[in-house]
Structure formats: C-alpha cells, structure tokens
C-alpha cells in the first residue's frame, strides 16, 4: 500500500511526508484541489489509528482515498498496478503449433528463447453511440523498450494466480508517455475500419429516411398544387411545408450521426515472458505470451503496419497482406 501511495504521489505531484511508521501527510497540488477538497490530507495504513482519529484517512486497497487516487492515475493514463507474470511454457509444443499453423511459410523456424518484456497494459472501453449504444472492451500491451504493440486479452482473471508483485522498474514518466502514445495510435488504427463501416451503414439508413421524407412532402405539395405555385396566397403554406421538411431531415441527420468515445478503464505495468520464434536470420518473427490475444502474435509488417503471415519468396519473407518484403 505504501508503495502504491508513493508511486501515485510521484505521478500526481502530491507531496508525501512520513510522520510516523504508519502515517503520512499529503500535500495536494492546486490542480487536484477540487478532487480532494483540501490542501493537506493525513493518511494512515493502520485501521485502528484511522478509527480513533477522524482527521486521518485510511489507505487500504478499497478505501475511498485509494479509489480516488487510482481514478486520477487512470484518467492520466498512469499505471495503477505493477505485476510480474509467471509463465513457464512448453516451448517445443508451441513451436510445433506455429509450424502446423503455417503462419510463416518457407524458412525453418526455431525457438529463439523466452525474453522478459516490460509492457504497459491498457484497457479501453469503446462506445459506439447511435440509436443503440454498443459497448466493447479492447486492450493492448506496449513494450516500454521497443514501442511494439500487441493486442491483449481484456480479462486477466484467469491469469491472476500467475501474477506476482513486481519490484521497482526504473520506468520514468517519459517511458509511460511514449507507451501511451503508441497505445492510442494502435486504438485509432483498430477503430478506423469499424468507424468507417458504421458510418457507411448509417449513411445508408439516413439516405432511405431522407428519400421517404422527401417523397412524402413532394406528394403533399403536388396534391395541393403548390408545386406549380398556382394559387395566390398559398406561398405561406408552401413555406411552412418546406420548413417542416427541413426540420425532419435535420432530425434524421442527427439521429444517424455516429458518436464514438474511448475511455481508459485500466492501466498497469506488467513484466511478462515472451516466447519468440523465428528464422535463423530473423529470430523474433513470432511473439507468444498468455497476455496476448490471440496468444500467438504474427510479425508486424513494416510496410503496411499490419500483423500478417509471411511467405518466403526468392529467399525473402513477403507480407501476406501487402506483398512487400518484410524488412527487419
Ligand atoms: Zn504488409
């Protein structure tokens, strides 16, 4: 808990002064004044001490202070948790799986070993909002060192037993900022095709609605002979009808407009072993970790930016999506 407090304080620019083995005085910066409602907060990790002194706020995993700090960290994209994933894979059988799936056709594949990677794991909640609201969760891992991004499982409940505490990592604010930047770009690239698809569907529905409204008002105007402007003094009525038509069309435009929002749900720093499989010359083509979704990750093509299976062509590996030679 003390470790969480120190990290949260460092990230949020909160001053921390230890006043006894279990009590601290926090100096809240002006930017967080509204959140905490005061300039100094006295905290303790000792339940009994907190119960006796109404001025002391309890810092425990579920106390309101902890939740408030975690919320502030999350909204700034700061990791709220740190963990190490313990994973001891059967490397030979994973190599056999990769070979069988023919993800990389041509070169002889070999195990390139298990490497520890420190990643920023971030989960987003995506809301597509139109007549019905669609919500879904997506997550990715960003390698702090290389900036590489892997899609990640959104629910790590099944891995809980394999998570152990991760001591300090030496990561700076700058590391986190760069990783967040990569995560957001990944999210944009992920959402773009879905957004385009939604917009196309909405445009189609809108066109149908507009045609229906226009047909209705065209018929109405024709019936009353307004289209010809035949009768004197009826121009007001025509004007009113046109206004009504315009209002209905605008309403439909609004109804079929797409709203899309992404909200950060959780941010953590995780050290995970990654099993790499590759060729003799390109040992890191495939990356495997139980955090990844799917667990076996194809190489990133540096031309089209997508993950793709590879095929050997004239002794070079070619991306199966854009057919460019993979440069590594
Ligand atoms: Zn490509």
mmCIF file of C-alpha atoms and ligand atoms in Angstrom:
data_model
loop_
_atom_site.group_PDB
_atom_site.id
_atom_site.type_symbol
_atom_site.label_atom_id
_atom_site.label_comp_id
_atom_site.label_asym_id
_atom_site.label_seq_id
_atom_site.Cartn_x
_atom_site.Cartn_y
_atom_site.Cartn_z
ATOM 1 C CA UNK A 1 0.000 0.000 0.000
ATOM 2 C CA UNK A 2 2.833 2.328 0.885
ATOM 3 C CA UNK A 3 4.417 1.561 -2.460
ATOM 4 C CA UNK A 4 1.147 2.452 -4.236
ATOM 5 C CA UNK A 5 0.943 5.705 -2.278
ATOM 6 C CA UNK A 6 4.483 6.702 -3.204
ATOM 7 C CA UNK A 7 4.011 5.943 -6.879
ATOM 8 C CA UNK A 8 0.615 7.640 -7.037
ATOM 9 C CA UNK A 9 2.041 10.675 -5.260
ATOM 10 C CA UNK A 10 5.015 10.876 -7.620
ATOM 11 C CA UNK A 11 2.783 10.651 -10.709
ATOM 12 C CA UNK A 12 0.225 13.133 -9.424
ATOM 13 C CA UNK A 13 2.790 15.559 -7.968
ATOM 14 C CA UNK A 14 1.456 15.091 -4.467
ATOM 15 C CA UNK A 15 3.944 15.828 -1.703
ATOM 16 C CA UNK A 16 4.429 12.987 0.789
ATOM 17 C CA UNK A 17 5.881 13.354 4.245
ATOM 18 C CA UNK A 18 6.039 10.390 6.568
ATOM 19 C CA UNK A 19 5.085 11.422 10.093
ATOM 20 C CA UNK A 20 5.188 8.015 11.807
ATOM 21 C CA UNK A 21 5.707 4.404 10.676
ATOM 22 C CA UNK A 22 2.056 4.246 9.563
ATOM 23 C CA UNK A 23 1.050 7.860 8.914
ATOM 24 C CA UNK A 24 1.784 10.348 6.151
ATOM 25 C CA UNK A 25 0.904 13.915 5.334
ATOM 26 C CA UNK A 26 -0.005 14.507 1.706
ATOM 27 C CA UNK A 27 0.310 17.958 0.193
ATOM 28 C CA UNK A 28 -2.222 18.221 -2.612
ATOM 29 C CA UNK A 29 -1.282 20.388 -5.615
ATOM 30 C CA UNK A 30 -3.730 23.042 -6.795
ATOM 31 C CA UNK A 31 -4.643 21.014 -9.881
ATOM 32 C CA UNK A 32 -6.162 18.336 -7.630
ATOM 33 C CA UNK A 33 -7.676 20.731 -5.109
ATOM 34 C CA UNK A 34 -11.179 20.156 -6.433
ATOM 35 C CA UNK A 35 -10.799 16.370 -6.213
ATOM 36 C CA UNK A 36 -9.630 16.266 -2.610
ATOM 37 C CA UNK A 37 -11.259 19.427 -1.338
ATOM 38 C CA UNK A 38 -8.260 20.424 0.783
ATOM 39 C CA UNK A 39 -4.576 21.199 0.584
ATOM 40 C CA UNK A 40 -3.304 18.595 3.009
ATOM 41 C CA UNK A 41 -4.590 15.094 3.647
ATOM 42 C CA UNK A 42 -3.473 12.990 6.592
ATOM 43 C CA UNK A 43 -3.412 9.288 5.843
ATOM 44 C CA UNK A 44 -2.661 6.081 7.657
ATOM 45 C CA UNK A 45 -2.421 2.437 6.728
ATOM 46 C CA UNK A 46 -3.403 1.428 10.267
ATOM 47 C CA UNK A 47 -7.113 0.683 10.591
ATOM 48 C CA UNK A 48 -7.177 1.187 14.364
ATOM 49 C CA UNK A 49 -5.393 4.511 14.190
ATOM 50 C CA UNK A 50 -7.829 5.637 11.483
ATOM 51 C CA UNK A 51 -10.814 4.604 13.605
ATOM 52 C CA UNK A 52 -9.595 6.704 16.536
ATOM 53 C CA UNK A 53 -8.709 9.877 14.656
ATOM 54 C CA UNK A 54 -11.408 11.351 12.400
ATOM 55 C CA UNK A 55 -8.806 13.569 10.695
ATOM 56 C CA UNK A 56 -6.907 10.552 9.403
ATOM 57 C CA UNK A 57 -7.975 8.915 6.160
ATOM 58 C CA UNK A 58 -7.450 5.195 5.838
ATOM 59 C CA UNK A 59 -5.338 3.978 2.967
ATOM 60 C CA UNK A 60 -6.316 0.379 2.237
ATOM 61 C CA UNK A 61 -6.894 -1.439 -1.068
ATOM 62 C CA UNK A 62 -10.580 -0.458 -1.177
ATOM 63 C CA UNK A 63 -10.646 2.783 0.794
ATOM 64 C CA UNK A 64 -12.176 5.815 -0.871
ATOM 65 C CA UNK A 65 -8.796 7.557 -0.855
ATOM 66 C CA UNK A 66 -7.200 4.683 -2.769
ATOM 67 C CA UNK A 67 -10.043 4.611 -5.281
ATOM 68 C CA UNK A 68 -9.781 8.366 -5.771
ATOM 69 C CA UNK A 69 -6.020 8.201 -6.333
ATOM 70 C CA UNK A 70 -6.424 5.256 -8.724
ATOM 71 C CA UNK A 71 -9.122 7.141 -10.646
ATOM 72 C CA UNK A 72 -6.809 10.146 -11.014
ATOM 73 C CA UNK A 73 -3.944 7.937 -12.191
ATOM 74 C CA UNK A 74 -6.172 6.146 -14.689
ATOM 75 C CA UNK A 75 -7.576 9.337 -16.146
ATOM 76 C CA UNK A 76 -3.992 10.438 -16.754
ATOM 77 C CA UNK A 77 -3.085 7.067 -18.231
ATOM 78 C CA UNK A 78 -0.743 6.304 -15.339
ATOM 79 C CA UNK A 79 -0.285 2.666 -14.333
ATOM 80 C CA UNK A 80 -2.150 1.840 -11.132
ATOM 81 C CA UNK A 81 -0.732 -1.651 -10.748
ATOM 82 C CA UNK A 82 2.547 -3.380 -11.250
ATOM 83 C CA UNK A 83 2.877 -7.135 -11.607
ATOM 84 C CA UNK A 84 5.044 -9.868 -12.955
ATOM 85 C CA UNK A 85 3.509 -12.706 -14.926
ATOM 86 C CA UNK A 86 4.918 -16.126 -14.162
ATOM 87 C CA UNK A 87 4.750 -18.356 -17.217
ATOM 88 C CA UNK A 88 6.713 -21.488 -17.975
ATOM 89 C CA UNK A 89 5.570 -22.619 -21.406
ATOM 90 C CA UNK A 90 6.191 -25.892 -23.146
ATOM 91 C CA UNK A 91 8.317 -24.263 -25.826
ATOM 92 C CA UNK A 92 8.667 -27.309 -28.057
ATOM 93 C CA UNK A 93 4.931 -27.841 -28.330
ATOM 94 C CA UNK A 94 4.345 -24.129 -29.056
ATOM 95 C CA UNK A 95 6.928 -24.309 -31.847
ATOM 96 C CA UNK A 96 5.056 -27.321 -33.223
ATOM 97 C CA UNK A 97 1.766 -25.332 -33.083
ATOM 98 C CA UNK A 98 3.306 -22.453 -35.022
ATOM 99 C CA UNK A 99 4.777 -24.784 -37.635
ATOM 100 C CA UNK A 100 1.495 -26.612 -38.024
ATOM 101 C CA UNK A 101 -0.478 -23.380 -38.476
ATOM 102 C CA UNK A 102 1.916 -22.375 -41.293
ATOM 103 C CA UNK A 103 1.987 -18.789 -40.100
ATOM 104 C CA UNK A 104 5.374 -18.376 -41.716
ATOM 105 C CA UNK A 105 5.897 -20.462 -44.798
ATOM 106 C CA UNK A 106 9.344 -21.201 -46.102
ATOM 107 C CA UNK A 107 12.171 -20.811 -43.648
ATOM 108 C CA UNK A 108 12.943 -23.300 -40.922
ATOM 109 C CA UNK A 109 11.504 -21.982 -37.709
ATOM 110 C CA UNK A 110 13.331 -22.251 -34.442
ATOM 111 C CA UNK A 111 12.870 -21.290 -30.828
ATOM 112 C CA UNK A 112 14.616 -18.016 -30.072
ATOM 113 C CA UNK A 113 14.082 -18.196 -26.340
ATOM 114 C CA UNK A 114 11.969 -16.691 -23.621
ATOM 115 C CA UNK A 115 12.622 -12.990 -23.010
ATOM 116 C CA UNK A 116 11.297 -10.800 -20.228
ATOM 117 C CA UNK A 117 9.453 -7.760 -21.585
ATOM 118 C CA UNK A 118 8.103 -4.919 -19.500
ATOM 119 C CA UNK A 119 4.854 -3.731 -21.019
ATOM 120 C CA UNK A 120 2.190 -1.141 -20.389
ATOM 121 C CA UNK A 121 -1.130 -2.947 -20.429
ATOM 122 C CA UNK A 122 -4.061 -0.662 -21.111
ATOM 123 C CA UNK A 123 -7.754 -1.469 -21.421
ATOM 124 C CA UNK A 124 -10.191 0.802 -23.231
ATOM 125 C CA UNK A 125 -13.983 0.822 -23.226
ATOM 126 C CA UNK A 126 -15.267 1.767 -26.655
ATOM 127 C CA UNK A 127 -18.748 3.232 -27.092
ATOM 128 C CA UNK A 128 -20.343 3.400 -30.492
ATOM 129 C CA UNK A 129 -23.393 5.515 -29.973
ATOM 130 C CA UNK A 130 -26.267 5.803 -32.390
ATOM 131 C CA UNK A 131 -29.838 4.647 -31.870
ATOM 132 C CA UNK A 132 -28.481 1.739 -29.880
ATOM 133 C CA UNK A 133 -25.332 2.055 -27.848
ATOM 134 C CA UNK A 134 -22.716 -0.582 -28.485
ATOM 135 C CA UNK A 135 -20.004 -1.040 -25.933
ATOM 136 C CA UNK A 136 -16.975 -3.224 -26.006
ATOM 137 C CA UNK A 137 -13.636 -3.583 -24.326
ATOM 138 C CA UNK A 138 -10.296 -3.731 -26.088
ATOM 139 C CA UNK A 139 -6.811 -3.938 -24.624
ATOM 140 C CA UNK A 140 -3.227 -3.820 -25.752
ATOM 141 C CA UNK A 141 0.279 -4.226 -24.398
ATOM 142 C CA UNK A 142 3.011 -1.772 -25.360
ATOM 143 C CA UNK A 143 6.619 -2.823 -24.945
ATOM 144 C CA UNK A 144 8.231 0.028 -22.998
ATOM 145 C CA UNK A 145 11.560 -0.661 -24.650
ATOM 146 C CA UNK A 146 10.668 -1.153 -28.322
ATOM 147 C CA UNK A 147 7.251 0.526 -28.588
ATOM 148 C CA UNK A 148 5.843 -2.617 -30.177
ATOM 149 C CA UNK A 149 2.126 -3.094 -29.550
ATOM 150 C CA UNK A 150 0.315 -6.396 -29.137
ATOM 151 C CA UNK A 151 -3.449 -6.880 -28.816
ATOM 152 C CA UNK A 152 -4.191 -8.206 -25.351
ATOM 153 C CA UNK A 153 -6.865 -10.144 -23.519
ATOM 154 C CA UNK A 154 -9.302 -7.771 -21.817
ATOM 155 C CA UNK A 155 -9.957 -10.008 -18.826
ATOM 156 C CA UNK A 156 -6.940 -11.330 -16.955
ATOM 157 C CA UNK A 157 -8.925 -13.135 -14.256
ATOM 158 C CA UNK A 158 -7.634 -16.479 -15.485
ATOM 159 C CA UNK A 159 -4.043 -15.317 -15.084
ATOM 160 C CA UNK A 160 -4.469 -13.940 -11.561
ATOM 161 C CA UNK A 161 -2.778 -16.918 -9.925
ATOM 162 C CA UNK A 162 0.260 -16.357 -12.142
ATOM 163 C CA UNK A 163 0.702 -12.698 -11.172
ATOM 164 C CA UNK A 164 3.297 -11.847 -8.548
ATOM 165 C CA UNK A 165 4.481 -8.467 -7.257
ATOM 166 C CA UNK A 166 6.915 -6.625 -9.488
ATOM 167 C CA UNK A 167 9.525 -4.589 -7.648
ATOM 168 C CA UNK A 168 10.506 -1.180 -8.972
ATOM 169 C CA UNK A 169 11.079 -0.950 -12.717
ATOM 170 C CA UNK A 170 13.089 2.230 -13.172
ATOM 171 C CA UNK A 171 10.497 3.492 -15.664
ATOM 172 C CA UNK A 172 10.110 7.244 -15.912
ATOM 173 C CA UNK A 173 7.131 9.449 -16.780
ATOM 174 C CA UNK A 174 8.590 9.752 -20.239
ATOM 175 C CA UNK A 175 8.531 5.961 -20.748
ATOM 176 C CA UNK A 176 4.855 5.923 -19.801
ATOM 177 C CA UNK A 177 4.045 8.874 -22.085
ATOM 178 C CA UNK A 178 5.698 7.238 -25.082
ATOM 179 C CA UNK A 179 3.958 3.915 -24.410
ATOM 180 C CA UNK A 180 0.589 5.682 -24.077
ATOM 181 C CA UNK A 181 1.162 7.408 -27.381
ATOM 182 C CA UNK A 182 1.755 4.035 -29.072
ATOM 183 C CA UNK A 183 -1.357 2.602 -27.386
ATOM 184 C CA UNK A 184 -3.552 5.459 -28.642
ATOM 185 C CA UNK A 185 -2.256 5.111 -32.188
ATOM 186 C CA UNK A 186 -2.980 1.389 -32.009
ATOM 187 C CA UNK A 187 -6.516 2.181 -30.844
ATOM 188 C CA UNK A 188 -7.083 4.645 -33.691
ATOM 189 C CA UNK A 189 -5.895 2.139 -36.270
ATOM 190 C CA UNK A 190 -8.104 -0.529 -34.701
ATOM 191 C CA UNK A 191 -11.186 1.683 -34.671
ATOM 192 C CA UNK A 192 -10.809 3.300 -38.056
ATOM 193 C CA UNK A 193 -12.227 0.408 -40.160
ATOM 194 C CA UNK A 194 -15.075 -0.165 -37.687
ATOM 195 C CA UNK A 195 -15.869 3.526 -37.649
ATOM 196 C CA UNK A 196 -15.871 3.679 -41.440
ATOM 197 C CA UNK A 197 -18.169 0.645 -41.590
ATOM 198 C CA UNK A 198 -20.590 2.100 -39.042
ATOM 199 C CA UNK A 199 -20.637 5.415 -40.857
ATOM 200 C CA UNK A 200 -21.362 3.716 -44.174
ATOM 201 C CA UNK A 201 -24.263 1.783 -42.612
ATOM 202 C CA UNK A 202 -25.629 4.922 -41.022
ATOM 203 C CA UNK A 203 -25.317 6.859 -44.272
ATOM 204 C CA UNK A 204 -27.385 4.185 -45.998
ATOM 205 C CA UNK A 205 -30.129 4.276 -43.362
ATOM 206 C CA UNK A 206 -30.108 8.057 -43.482
ATOM 207 C CA UNK A 207 -30.473 8.074 -47.270
ATOM 208 C CA UNK A 208 -33.545 5.806 -47.003
ATOM 209 C CA UNK A 209 -35.145 8.034 -44.349
ATOM 210 C CA UNK A 210 -34.446 11.180 -46.338
ATOM 211 C CA UNK A 211 -35.902 9.697 -49.509
ATOM 212 C CA UNK A 212 -39.043 8.730 -47.563
ATOM 213 C CA UNK A 213 -39.461 12.240 -46.138
ATOM 214 C CA UNK A 214 -38.821 13.905 -49.480
ATOM 215 C CA UNK A 215 -41.292 11.627 -51.261
ATOM 216 C CA UNK A 216 -43.949 12.436 -48.642
ATOM 217 C CA UNK A 217 -43.562 16.208 -48.931
ATOM 218 C CA UNK A 218 -43.227 16.120 -52.713
ATOM 219 C CA UNK A 219 -46.551 14.282 -52.886
ATOM 220 C CA UNK A 220 -48.171 16.670 -50.404
ATOM 221 C CA UNK A 221 -47.109 19.732 -52.359
ATOM 222 C CA UNK A 222 -48.166 18.217 -55.633
ATOM 223 C CA UNK A 223 -51.604 17.318 -54.261
ATOM 224 C CA UNK A 224 -52.314 20.838 -53.192
ATOM 225 C CA UNK A 225 -50.932 22.171 -56.439
ATOM 226 C CA UNK A 226 -48.293 24.047 -54.527
ATOM 227 C CA UNK A 227 -45.518 22.768 -56.681
ATOM 228 C CA UNK A 228 -46.910 24.859 -59.528
ATOM 229 C CA UNK A 229 -47.402 27.840 -57.272
ATOM 230 C CA UNK A 230 -50.906 28.033 -58.757
ATOM 231 C CA UNK A 231 -52.931 29.709 -56.065
ATOM 232 C CA UNK A 232 -52.382 33.165 -54.774
ATOM 233 C CA UNK A 233 -51.769 33.420 -51.008
ATOM 234 C CA UNK A 234 -50.681 29.842 -50.646
ATOM 235 C CA UNK A 235 -46.979 30.633 -50.584
ATOM 236 C CA UNK A 236 -47.088 30.816 -46.783
ATOM 237 C CA UNK A 237 -48.360 27.290 -46.639
ATOM 238 C CA UNK A 238 -45.655 26.169 -49.016
ATOM 239 C CA UNK A 239 -43.074 27.889 -46.874
ATOM 240 C CA UNK A 240 -44.396 26.108 -43.774
ATOM 241 C CA UNK A 241 -44.236 22.746 -45.509
ATOM 242 C CA UNK A 242 -40.682 23.383 -46.637
ATOM 243 C CA UNK A 243 -39.714 24.323 -43.094
ATOM 244 C CA UNK A 244 -41.279 21.150 -41.764
ATOM 245 C CA UNK A 245 -39.478 19.065 -44.358
ATOM 246 C CA UNK A 246 -36.177 20.675 -43.485
ATOM 247 C CA UNK A 247 -36.725 20.138 -39.768
ATOM 248 C CA UNK A 248 -37.492 16.440 -40.271
ATOM 249 C CA UNK A 249 -34.452 15.984 -42.496
ATOM 250 C CA UNK A 250 -32.230 17.650 -39.878
ATOM 251 C CA UNK A 251 -33.691 15.410 -37.202
ATOM 252 C CA UNK A 252 -32.750 12.351 -39.202
ATOM 253 C CA UNK A 253 -29.233 13.681 -39.771
ATOM 254 C CA UNK A 254 -28.883 13.989 -36.034
ATOM 255 C CA UNK A 255 -30.427 10.601 -35.395
ATOM 256 C CA UNK A 256 -27.960 8.837 -37.659
ATOM 257 C CA UNK A 257 -24.852 10.703 -36.614
ATOM 258 C CA UNK A 258 -22.250 8.412 -35.099
ATOM 259 C CA UNK A 259 -20.698 9.175 -31.795
ATOM 260 C CA UNK A 260 -17.665 7.242 -30.735
ATOM 261 C CA UNK A 261 -15.864 7.523 -27.454
ATOM 262 C CA UNK A 262 -12.985 5.630 -25.914
ATOM 263 C CA UNK A 263 -12.445 5.613 -22.188
ATOM 264 C CA UNK A 264 -9.399 4.251 -20.379
ATOM 265 C CA UNK A 265 -10.500 1.557 -17.956
ATOM 266 C CA UNK A 266 -7.269 0.207 -16.526
ATOM 267 C CA UNK A 267 -3.561 0.793 -16.849
ATOM 268 C CA UNK A 268 -0.871 -1.462 -15.440
ATOM 269 C CA UNK A 269 2.791 -2.203 -15.870
ATOM 270 C CA UNK A 270 3.404 -5.898 -16.338
ATOM 271 C CA UNK A 271 6.577 -7.848 -16.775
ATOM 272 C CA UNK A 272 5.780 -10.788 -18.986
ATOM 273 C CA UNK A 273 7.882 -13.512 -20.518
ATOM 274 C CA UNK A 274 7.524 -13.544 -24.303
ATOM 275 C CA UNK A 275 8.492 -16.604 -26.288
ATOM 276 C CA UNK A 276 9.985 -15.690 -29.644
ATOM 277 C CA UNK A 277 10.044 -17.959 -32.639
ATOM 278 C CA UNK A 278 11.718 -17.057 -35.902
ATOM 279 C CA UNK A 279 14.146 -17.974 -38.602
ATOM 280 C CA UNK A 280 17.892 -18.109 -38.241
ATOM 281 C CA UNK A 281 18.264 -14.547 -39.557
ATOM 282 C CA UNK A 282 15.064 -13.107 -38.110
ATOM 283 C CA UNK A 283 14.703 -14.683 -34.681
ATOM 284 C CA UNK A 284 11.810 -12.521 -33.421
ATOM 285 C CA UNK A 285 9.170 -13.050 -36.088
ATOM 286 C CA UNK A 286 6.552 -14.532 -33.788
ATOM 287 C CA UNK A 287 5.815 -13.480 -30.207
ATOM 288 C CA UNK A 288 3.870 -15.624 -27.751
ATOM 289 C CA UNK A 289 2.512 -14.714 -24.323
ATOM 290 C CA UNK A 290 -0.654 -15.677 -22.441
ATOM 291 C CA UNK A 291 -1.388 -11.941 -22.194
ATOM 292 C CA UNK A 292 -1.686 -11.606 -25.943
ATOM 293 C CA UNK A 293 -4.927 -12.032 -27.856
ATOM 294 C CA UNK A 294 -4.503 -14.275 -29.736
ATOM 295 C CA UNK A 295 -1.700 -15.777 -27.719
ATOM 296 C CA UNK A 296 0.451 -16.318 -30.823
ATOM 297 C CA UNK A 297 1.194 -12.964 -32.478
ATOM 298 C CA UNK A 298 2.257 -12.645 -36.091
ATOM 299 C CA UNK A 299 5.039 -10.277 -37.131
ATOM 300 C CA UNK A 300 4.254 -6.612 -37.767
ATOM 301 C CA UNK A 301 4.834 -5.743 -41.413
ATOM 302 C CA UNK A 302 6.838 -2.543 -41.560
ATOM 303 C CA UNK A 303 5.317 -1.506 -44.867
ATOM 304 C CA UNK A 304 1.592 -1.806 -44.180
ATOM 305 C CA UNK A 305 1.839 -1.802 -40.387
ATOM 306 C CA UNK A 306 -0.413 -4.807 -40.060
ATOM 307 C CA UNK A 307 0.264 -8.142 -38.499
ATOM 308 C CA UNK A 308 0.477 -10.713 -41.233
ATOM 309 C CA UNK A 309 1.541 -14.213 -42.024
ATOM 310 C CA UNK A 310 4.656 -14.408 -44.169
ATOM 311 C CA UNK A 311 5.622 -16.394 -47.224
ATOM 312 C CA UNK A 312 9.168 -16.971 -48.438
ATOM 313 C CA UNK A 313 9.760 -15.635 -51.939
ATOM 314 C CA UNK A 314 13.222 -15.757 -53.531
ATOM 315 C CA UNK A 315 14.748 -16.253 -50.094
ATOM 316 C CA UNK A 316 12.989 -13.204 -48.698
ATOM 317 C CA UNK A 317 9.925 -13.082 -46.496
ATOM 318 C CA UNK A 318 6.914 -11.377 -48.025
ATOM 319 C CA UNK A 319 3.933 -9.905 -46.148
ATOM 320 C CA UNK A 320 0.746 -11.776 -46.977
ATOM 321 C CA UNK A 321 -1.346 -8.597 -46.828
ATOM 322 C CA UNK A 322 0.592 -6.042 -48.876
ATOM 323 C CA UNK A 323 3.051 -8.437 -50.561
ATOM 324 C CA UNK A 324 6.030 -6.257 -49.691
ATOM 325 C CA UNK A 325 9.274 -7.763 -48.490
ATOM 326 C CA UNK A 326 9.430 -7.742 -44.725
ATOM 327 C CA UNK A 327 12.290 -5.586 -43.527
ATOM 328 C CA UNK A 328 13.598 -6.257 -40.080
HETATM 329 ZN ZN1 LIG B 1 2.354 -5.643 -45.218
#
